[in-house]
Each structure stands twice: as C-alpha cells, then as structure tokens.
mmCIF file of C-alpha atoms in Angstrom:
data_model
loop_
_atom_site.group_PDB
_atom_site.id
_atom_site.type_symbol
_atom_site.label_atom_id
_atom_site.label_comp_id
_atom_site.label_asym_id
_atom_site.label_seq_id
_atom_site.Cartn_x
_atom_site.Cartn_y
_atom_site.Cartn_z
ATOM 1 C CA MET T 1 -80.292 38.815 60.672
ATOM 2 C CA GLU T 2 -77.816 38.221 57.835
ATOM 3 C CA GLN T 3 -74.048 38.309 58.303
ATOM 4 C CA GLN T 4 -73.305 41.730 56.819
ATOM 5 C CA ALA T 5 -76.088 43.393 58.809
ATOM 6 C CA ILE T 6 -75.141 41.923 62.193
ATOM 7 C CA THR T 7 -71.445 42.685 61.567
ATOM 8 C CA LYS T 8 -72.274 46.301 60.750
ATOM 9 C CA GLU T 9 -74.486 46.592 63.826
ATOM 10 C CA ILE T 10 -71.826 45.223 66.187
ATOM 11 C CA LYS T 11 -69.043 47.387 64.734
ATOM 12 C CA GLU T 12 -71.109 50.561 64.825
ATOM 13 C CA TYR T 13 -72.145 49.822 68.401
ATOM 14 C CA ALA T 14 -68.494 49.420 69.468
ATOM 15 C CA LEU T 15 -67.576 52.736 67.835
ATOM 16 C CA ASP T 16 -70.582 54.454 69.424
ATOM 17 C CA LEU T 17 -69.386 53.187 72.799
ATOM 18 C CA GLY T 18 -66.070 54.986 72.235
ATOM 19 C CA ALA T 19 -63.757 52.447 70.578
ATOM 20 C CA ASP T 20 -61.254 53.959 68.156
ATOM 21 C CA LEU T 21 -60.943 50.738 66.142
ATOM 22 C CA VAL T 22 -62.935 47.530 65.847
ATOM 23 C CA GLY T 23 -62.192 44.368 63.861
ATOM 24 C CA ILE T 24 -63.472 40.815 63.534
ATOM 25 C CA ALA T 25 -61.130 37.814 63.741
ATOM 26 C CA ASP T 26 -61.875 34.379 62.324
ATOM 27 C CA LEU T 27 -60.666 32.090 65.111
ATOM 28 C CA GLU T 28 -59.612 29.508 62.518
ATOM 29 C CA ARG T 29 -56.614 31.787 61.902
ATOM 30 C CA LEU T 30 -55.577 31.283 65.522
ATOM 31 C CA LYS T 31 -55.581 27.486 65.600
ATOM 32 C CA GLY T 32 -52.894 26.222 67.961
ATOM 33 C CA ILE T 33 -52.588 29.486 69.929
ATOM 34 C CA THR T 34 -51.959 29.059 73.647
ATOM 35 C CA THR T 35 -54.969 29.876 75.817
ATOM 36 C CA VAL T 36 -55.763 29.742 79.525
ATOM 37 C CA PRO T 37 -57.719 27.552 80.033
ATOM 38 C CA ALA T 38 -56.714 25.332 77.131
ATOM 39 C CA ASN T 39 -60.331 24.950 75.965
ATOM 40 C CA LEU T 40 -61.079 28.696 76.074
ATOM 41 C CA LEU T 41 -62.038 28.900 72.379
ATOM 42 C CA ASP T 42 -64.332 25.852 72.355
ATOM 43 C CA GLY T 43 -67.731 26.796 70.951
ATOM 44 C CA PHE T 44 -66.543 30.127 69.581
ATOM 45 C CA THR T 45 -65.837 30.995 65.935
ATOM 46 C CA ARG T 46 -65.157 34.749 65.972
ATOM 47 C CA ALA T 47 -63.572 37.435 68.124
ATOM 48 C CA VAL T 48 -64.548 41.090 68.180
ATOM 49 C CA VAL T 49 -61.441 43.160 68.954
ATOM 50 C CA VAL T 50 -61.643 46.797 70.005
ATOM 51 C CA ALA T 51 -58.810 49.292 70.388
ATOM 52 C CA PHE T 52 -58.632 52.564 72.317
ATOM 53 C CA GLN T 53 -55.803 55.003 71.741
ATOM 54 C CA VAL T 54 -53.446 56.289 74.422
ATOM 55 C CA SER T 55 -52.223 59.879 74.075
ATOM 56 C CA PRO T 56 -48.954 59.998 72.099
ATOM 57 C CA THR T 57 -47.839 62.883 74.339
ATOM 58 C CA ILE T 58 -47.660 60.499 77.284
ATOM 59 C CA PHE T 59 -45.083 58.345 75.511
ATOM 60 C CA GLU T 60 -43.012 61.354 74.445
ATOM 61 C CA GLN T 61 -42.613 62.204 78.159
ATOM 62 C CA ILE T 62 -41.088 58.786 78.922
ATOM 63 C CA GLU T 63 -37.317 58.609 79.242
ATOM 64 C CA SER T 64 -36.423 55.143 80.553
ATOM 65 C CA GLU T 65 -39.300 54.377 82.942
ATOM 66 C CA PRO T 66 -43.086 54.794 82.886
ATOM 67 C CA THR T 67 -44.308 58.131 84.202
ATOM 68 C CA PRO T 68 -47.129 58.515 86.764
ATOM 69 C CA LEU T 69 -49.306 59.888 83.954
ATOM 70 C CA TYR T 70 -48.742 56.813 81.791
ATOM 71 C CA ILE T 71 -49.387 54.475 84.725
ATOM 72 C CA HIS T 72 -52.705 56.199 85.403
ATOM 73 C CA GLN T 73 -53.846 56.332 81.779
ATOM 74 C CA TYR T 74 -52.845 52.698 81.214
ATOM 75 C CA ALA T 75 -55.198 51.640 84.009
ATOM 76 C CA ALA T 76 -57.941 54.086 82.981
ATOM 77 C CA VAL T 77 -57.951 52.925 79.357
ATOM 78 C CA ASN T 78 -58.176 49.293 80.467
ATOM 79 C CA LEU T 79 -61.309 50.169 82.450
ATOM 80 C CA VAL T 80 -62.828 51.885 79.412
ATOM 81 C CA LEU T 81 -62.075 48.834 77.269
ATOM 82 C CA ASP T 82 -63.605 46.497 79.833
ATOM 83 C CA HIS T 83 -66.758 48.646 79.854
ATOM 84 C CA ILE T 84 -67.004 48.617 76.049
ATOM 85 C CA ASN T 85 -66.389 44.873 75.985
ATOM 86 C CA LEU T 86 -69.057 44.113 78.590
ATOM 87 C CA MET T 87 -71.578 46.259 76.731
ATOM 88 C CA LEU T 88 -70.737 44.373 73.528
ATOM 89 C CA GLN T 89 -71.136 41.100 75.407
ATOM 90 C CA SER T 90 -74.644 42.119 76.483
ATOM 91 C CA LYS T 91 -75.492 43.220 72.941
ATOM 92 C CA VAL T 92 -74.412 39.906 71.397
ATOM 93 C CA LEU T 93 -76.095 37.848 74.109
ATOM 94 C CA ASN T 94 -79.350 39.718 73.512
ATOM 95 C CA LEU T 95 -79.068 38.889 69.811
ATOM 96 C CA GLY T 96 -79.158 35.222 70.819
ATOM 97 C CA TYR T 97 -75.499 34.240 70.438
ATOM 98 C CA LYS T 98 -72.748 33.144 72.812
ATOM 99 C CA ALA T 99 -70.407 35.896 74.001
ATOM 100 C CA LEU T 100 -67.497 36.060 76.440
ATOM 101 C CA ALA T 101 -65.719 39.333 77.210
ATOM 102 C CA LEU T 102 -62.056 38.839 78.107
ATOM 103 C CA PRO T 103 -60.271 41.331 80.390
ATOM 104 C CA ALA T 104 -58.323 44.115 78.698
ATOM 105 C CA SER T 105 -55.275 43.326 80.813
ATOM 106 C CA GLN T 106 -54.955 40.327 83.118
ATOM 107 C CA THR T 107 -52.026 37.976 83.660
ATOM 108 C CA VAL T 108 -53.369 34.575 84.656
ATOM 109 C CA ASP T 109 -50.133 32.572 84.365
ATOM 110 C CA ARG T 110 -47.233 34.280 86.132
ATOM 111 C CA ILE T 111 -44.844 31.438 85.342
ATOM 112 C CA ASN T 112 -45.082 31.838 81.572
ATOM 113 C CA TRP T 113 -46.530 35.378 81.727
ATOM 114 C CA LEU T 114 -49.701 34.673 79.795
ATOM 115 C CA GLY T 115 -53.169 36.169 79.696
ATOM 116 C CA HIS T 116 -56.231 34.166 78.723
ATOM 117 C CA ILE T 117 -55.095 34.655 75.105
ATOM 118 C CA SER T 118 -52.676 36.918 73.264
ATOM 119 C CA THR T 119 -54.984 39.839 72.471
ATOM 120 C CA LYS T 120 -52.275 41.236 70.189
ATOM 121 C CA ALA T 121 -52.382 38.052 68.093
ATOM 122 C CA VAL T 122 -56.186 38.165 67.977
ATOM 123 C CA ALA T 123 -56.091 41.847 66.964
ATOM 124 C CA LYS T 124 -53.670 40.966 64.185
ATOM 125 C CA ALA T 125 -56.067 38.283 62.945
ATOM 126 C CA ALA T 126 -58.837 40.910 63.095
ATOM 127 C CA GLY T 127 -56.988 43.187 60.680
ATOM 128 C CA LEU T 128 -56.186 45.938 63.190
ATOM 129 C CA GLY T 129 -52.463 45.823 62.478
ATOM 130 C CA TRP T 130 -49.440 43.549 62.544
ATOM 131 C CA GLN T 131 -47.184 42.347 65.348
ATOM 132 C CA GLY T 132 -43.965 44.343 65.313
ATOM 133 C CA LYS T 133 -40.503 43.248 66.390
ATOM 134 C CA SER T 134 -41.498 44.031 69.981
ATOM 135 C CA LEU T 135 -44.561 41.757 69.466
ATOM 136 C CA LEU T 136 -46.822 44.749 70.144
ATOM 137 C CA LEU T 137 -49.679 45.346 67.728
ATOM 138 C CA ILE T 138 -48.759 48.081 65.238
ATOM 139 C CA ASN T 139 -51.721 49.889 63.683
ATOM 140 C CA PRO T 140 -51.074 51.992 60.549
ATOM 141 C CA LYS T 141 -52.767 55.072 62.081
ATOM 142 C CA TYR T 142 -51.915 54.824 65.789
ATOM 143 C CA GLY T 143 -48.807 52.646 65.744
ATOM 144 C CA PRO T 144 -48.477 50.698 69.021
ATOM 145 C CA ARG T 145 -50.165 53.506 71.020
ATOM 146 C CA VAL T 146 -53.382 51.561 71.617
ATOM 147 C CA ARG T 147 -54.789 49.237 74.249
ATOM 148 C CA LEU T 148 -56.867 46.220 73.225
ATOM 149 C CA SER T 149 -59.658 43.956 74.404
ATOM 150 C CA CYS T 150 -61.545 41.113 72.753
ATOM 151 C CA LEU T 151 -64.894 39.386 72.894
ATOM 152 C CA LEU T 152 -65.314 35.739 71.909
ATOM 153 C CA THR T 153 -68.553 34.816 70.145
ATOM 154 C CA ASN T 154 -70.238 32.350 67.812
ATOM 155 C CA ALA T 155 -72.205 35.106 66.066
ATOM 156 C CA PRO T 156 -71.929 34.812 62.245
ATOM 157 C CA LEU T 157 -69.765 37.900 61.809
ATOM 158 C CA VAL T 158 -67.823 38.690 58.633
ATOM 159 C CA PRO T 159 -64.090 38.536 59.483
ATOM 160 C CA ASP T 160 -61.630 41.257 58.491
ATOM 161 C CA GLN T 161 -58.455 40.525 56.567
ATOM 162 C CA PRO T 162 -55.016 40.691 58.226
ATOM 163 C CA ILE T 163 -52.584 43.478 57.344
ATOM 164 C CA PRO T 164 -49.108 42.491 56.060
ATOM 165 C CA ASN T 165 -46.139 43.230 58.310
ATOM 166 C CA ARG T 166 -44.720 46.678 57.483
ATOM 167 C CA CYS T 167 -41.810 46.951 59.923
ATOM 168 C CA GLY T 168 -39.265 46.248 57.200
ATOM 169 C CA ASN T 169 -35.660 46.873 58.275
ATOM 170 C CA CYS T 170 -36.598 49.237 61.124
ATOM 171 C CA THR T 171 -34.928 48.329 64.439
ATOM 172 C CA LYS T 172 -35.849 51.370 66.548
ATOM 173 C CA CYS T 173 -37.636 49.316 69.223
ATOM 174 C CA ARG T 174 -34.747 46.859 69.456
ATOM 175 C CA ASP T 175 -32.159 49.633 69.690
ATOM 176 C CA ALA T 176 -34.090 51.568 72.354
ATOM 177 C CA CYS T 177 -35.065 48.667 74.626
ATOM 178 C CA PRO T 178 -33.497 49.348 78.066
ATOM 179 C CA ALA T 179 -33.486 45.623 78.836
ATOM 180 C CA ASN T 180 -31.959 44.588 75.493
ATOM 181 C CA ALA T 181 -34.852 42.156 75.283
ATOM 182 C CA ILE T 182 -35.969 42.678 71.661
ATOM 183 C CA HIS T 183 -34.044 40.528 69.182
ATOM 184 C CA GLY T 184 -35.029 42.486 66.061
ATOM 185 C CA ALA T 185 -36.156 39.410 64.121
ATOM 186 C CA SER T 186 -38.410 39.799 61.068
ATOM 187 C CA TRP T 187 -41.380 37.784 59.803
ATOM 188 C CA ASP T 188 -44.087 38.149 57.198
ATOM 189 C CA ASP T 189 -46.915 36.774 59.321
ATOM 190 C CA ARG T 190 -45.811 35.984 62.876
ATOM 191 C CA PRO T 191 -42.745 34.571 64.653
ATOM 192 C CA ASN T 192 -42.489 30.839 65.190
ATOM 193 C CA SER T 193 -42.399 31.489 68.938
ATOM 194 C CA ARG T 194 -42.394 34.358 71.415
ATOM 195 C CA GLU T 195 -38.765 33.555 72.179
ATOM 196 C CA GLU T 196 -37.796 34.240 68.571
ATOM 197 C CA ALA T 197 -38.897 37.847 69.035
ATOM 198 C CA VAL T 198 -38.112 38.771 72.628
ATOM 199 C CA ASP T 199 -36.154 37.638 75.660
ATOM 200 C CA LEU T 200 -39.130 37.624 78.006
ATOM 201 C CA GLU T 201 -37.059 36.966 81.124
ATOM 202 C CA ARG T 202 -34.982 40.093 80.567
ATOM 203 C CA CYS T 203 -38.098 42.150 79.920
ATOM 204 C CA VAL T 204 -40.043 40.857 82.925
ATOM 205 C CA ASN T 205 -37.072 41.197 85.278
ATOM 206 C CA ARG T 206 -36.636 44.850 84.413
ATOM 207 C CA LEU T 207 -40.340 45.639 84.535
ATOM 208 C CA SER T 208 -40.722 43.845 87.869
ATOM 209 C CA HIS T 209 -37.821 45.840 89.326
ATOM 210 C CA ILE T 210 -39.337 49.150 88.167
ATOM 211 C CA ALA T 211 -42.813 48.208 89.395
ATOM 212 C CA GLU T 212 -41.452 47.304 92.826
ATOM 213 C CA LYS T 213 -39.489 50.557 92.989
ATOM 214 C CA GLN T 214 -42.557 52.586 92.008
ATOM 215 C CA GLY T 215 -44.887 50.654 94.308
ATOM 216 C CA ARG T 216 -47.345 49.289 91.741
ATOM 217 C CA GLU T 217 -48.355 45.981 90.140
ATOM 218 C CA ALA T 218 -48.637 46.705 86.408
ATOM 219 C CA LEU T 219 -45.558 45.621 84.467
ATOM 220 C CA ILE T 220 -45.251 48.397 81.891
ATOM 221 C CA CYS T 221 -42.438 50.402 80.323
ATOM 222 C CA GLY T 222 -43.396 52.346 77.173
ATOM 223 C CA VAL T 223 -39.947 52.948 75.660
ATOM 224 C CA CYS T 224 -40.463 50.714 72.609
ATOM 225 C CA ILE T 225 -43.872 52.328 72.082
ATOM 226 C CA LYS T 226 -42.353 55.802 72.235
ATOM 227 C CA VAL T 227 -39.772 55.196 69.513
ATOM 228 C CA CYS T 228 -41.983 53.378 66.992
ATOM 229 C CA PRO T 229 -42.300 55.591 63.884
ATOM 230 C CA TRP T 230 -45.757 54.262 63.019
ATOM 231 C CA GLY T 231 -48.420 56.652 64.293
ATOM 232 C CA LYS T 232 -45.802 58.999 65.744
ATOM 233 C CA VAL T 233 -46.859 62.628 66.058
ATOM 234 C CA ARG T 234 -44.740 64.715 63.697
#
C-alpha cells in the first residue's frame, strides 16, 4: 500500500473511532527529546497523534481549582483516547508494521515530572497546533481544550507540517496562573527548555496541594486553559 493511501486509511480510521483531530509527526523533528526509557523511539519513524476535545463549558465553570465535573471528564476523555489509540495500534499491527500505543496520561518519572514522551511536543510536530506560553498545545479551532495521545510506528505515513506559533504578545495564561508559574516567554518554534517557559516546581506544588485536599491523584488545574482566547466560546 502506498504512502498516501495508508496515511488516509489510518487518519480516517482514527476519526471514525471518535477522534476530533489526527496528525502525523515525523520523529526526525523530535531528535533529542527526552523519553522514558531513553531508547523509546528506537525503530520508530512516525507518530500518529489524536486529540479529543473537552467541553469548553467545563473550563468556564472553573474559578481557581478544578471542579468535580472537570476531574471526571479529564479521566473519561483519557480512557476514550486510550481506546482509540489501542484500536489504532491493532490496525497498524495488522497492516504489518510496528506500533506502540502510549498512555494518554501517565507520569512515569515523579522526580522530573515526565511521561514517556511529551505528547504536546509530538502533537506540535504533527501539525495539530503550537505550544503556548503555558507549554500546552494550542489548536486553532479548540485552543488548549483538548486531550492527546500518540502511537509510535514505522509505517510509511506522510507527515503533517507544523503550525507557526500564534500566541503573539498575549499573556492571559501567565496573568491568570494562580501559582505564578508561567513566565510568559515567547518563541517561534519551541523554548530551549521547559524551565524557560514555566516554573514547574511552583506548578506541581500547587497542584499537589489541591489534589491532596480534594482526595485525588491527577494533578490538574484548568485556569490557564480557561483564559486562553484560542478556541474560546464567544
């Protein structure tokens, strides 16, 4: 099967499964990215990234802490993404290629607060948006109101082109951050380091405190998502 045909088949299958967005990343664009384990990308050349939207109404209900409704939908959307990703994995494997579905949300290094790979960075490489000043993926249609998952593969898929950063001089996420953790730095492609964009310790400390108070594990907030003008319901 030629490249265009298999790419079309995989994308259409992801959309049929319920994904709102799907993009293909050339892993060459992610050379040097931190992964857990370090050899995670060995033998893979592409990533299929899918996105599923979260209701904008949920974020409008947030004041300074995540609501029970957001906590529930956050977990529910992750399960949907994992299902889509596993179905895609089966599809690609049955086509005769390598495939590895990565969890939609899993922290595997709680010292440096890392997942297996930065799905936001992979989604950026897949043309689904750009990384905003909060480091969240910003999609032109949905803004940061999406959850993401990715599938690693060596299938000969046609990669999508990245979208230029469109945050401009906007500092709404920085100004609204309850932890004062977003520096408000700007970049055309991506920051030189995570630290250039955010004070992770401040962010994690606040999220950990809220999670403990609310009796849950997920470290989420939602304030910077709420205020982002991209994808905001008018």
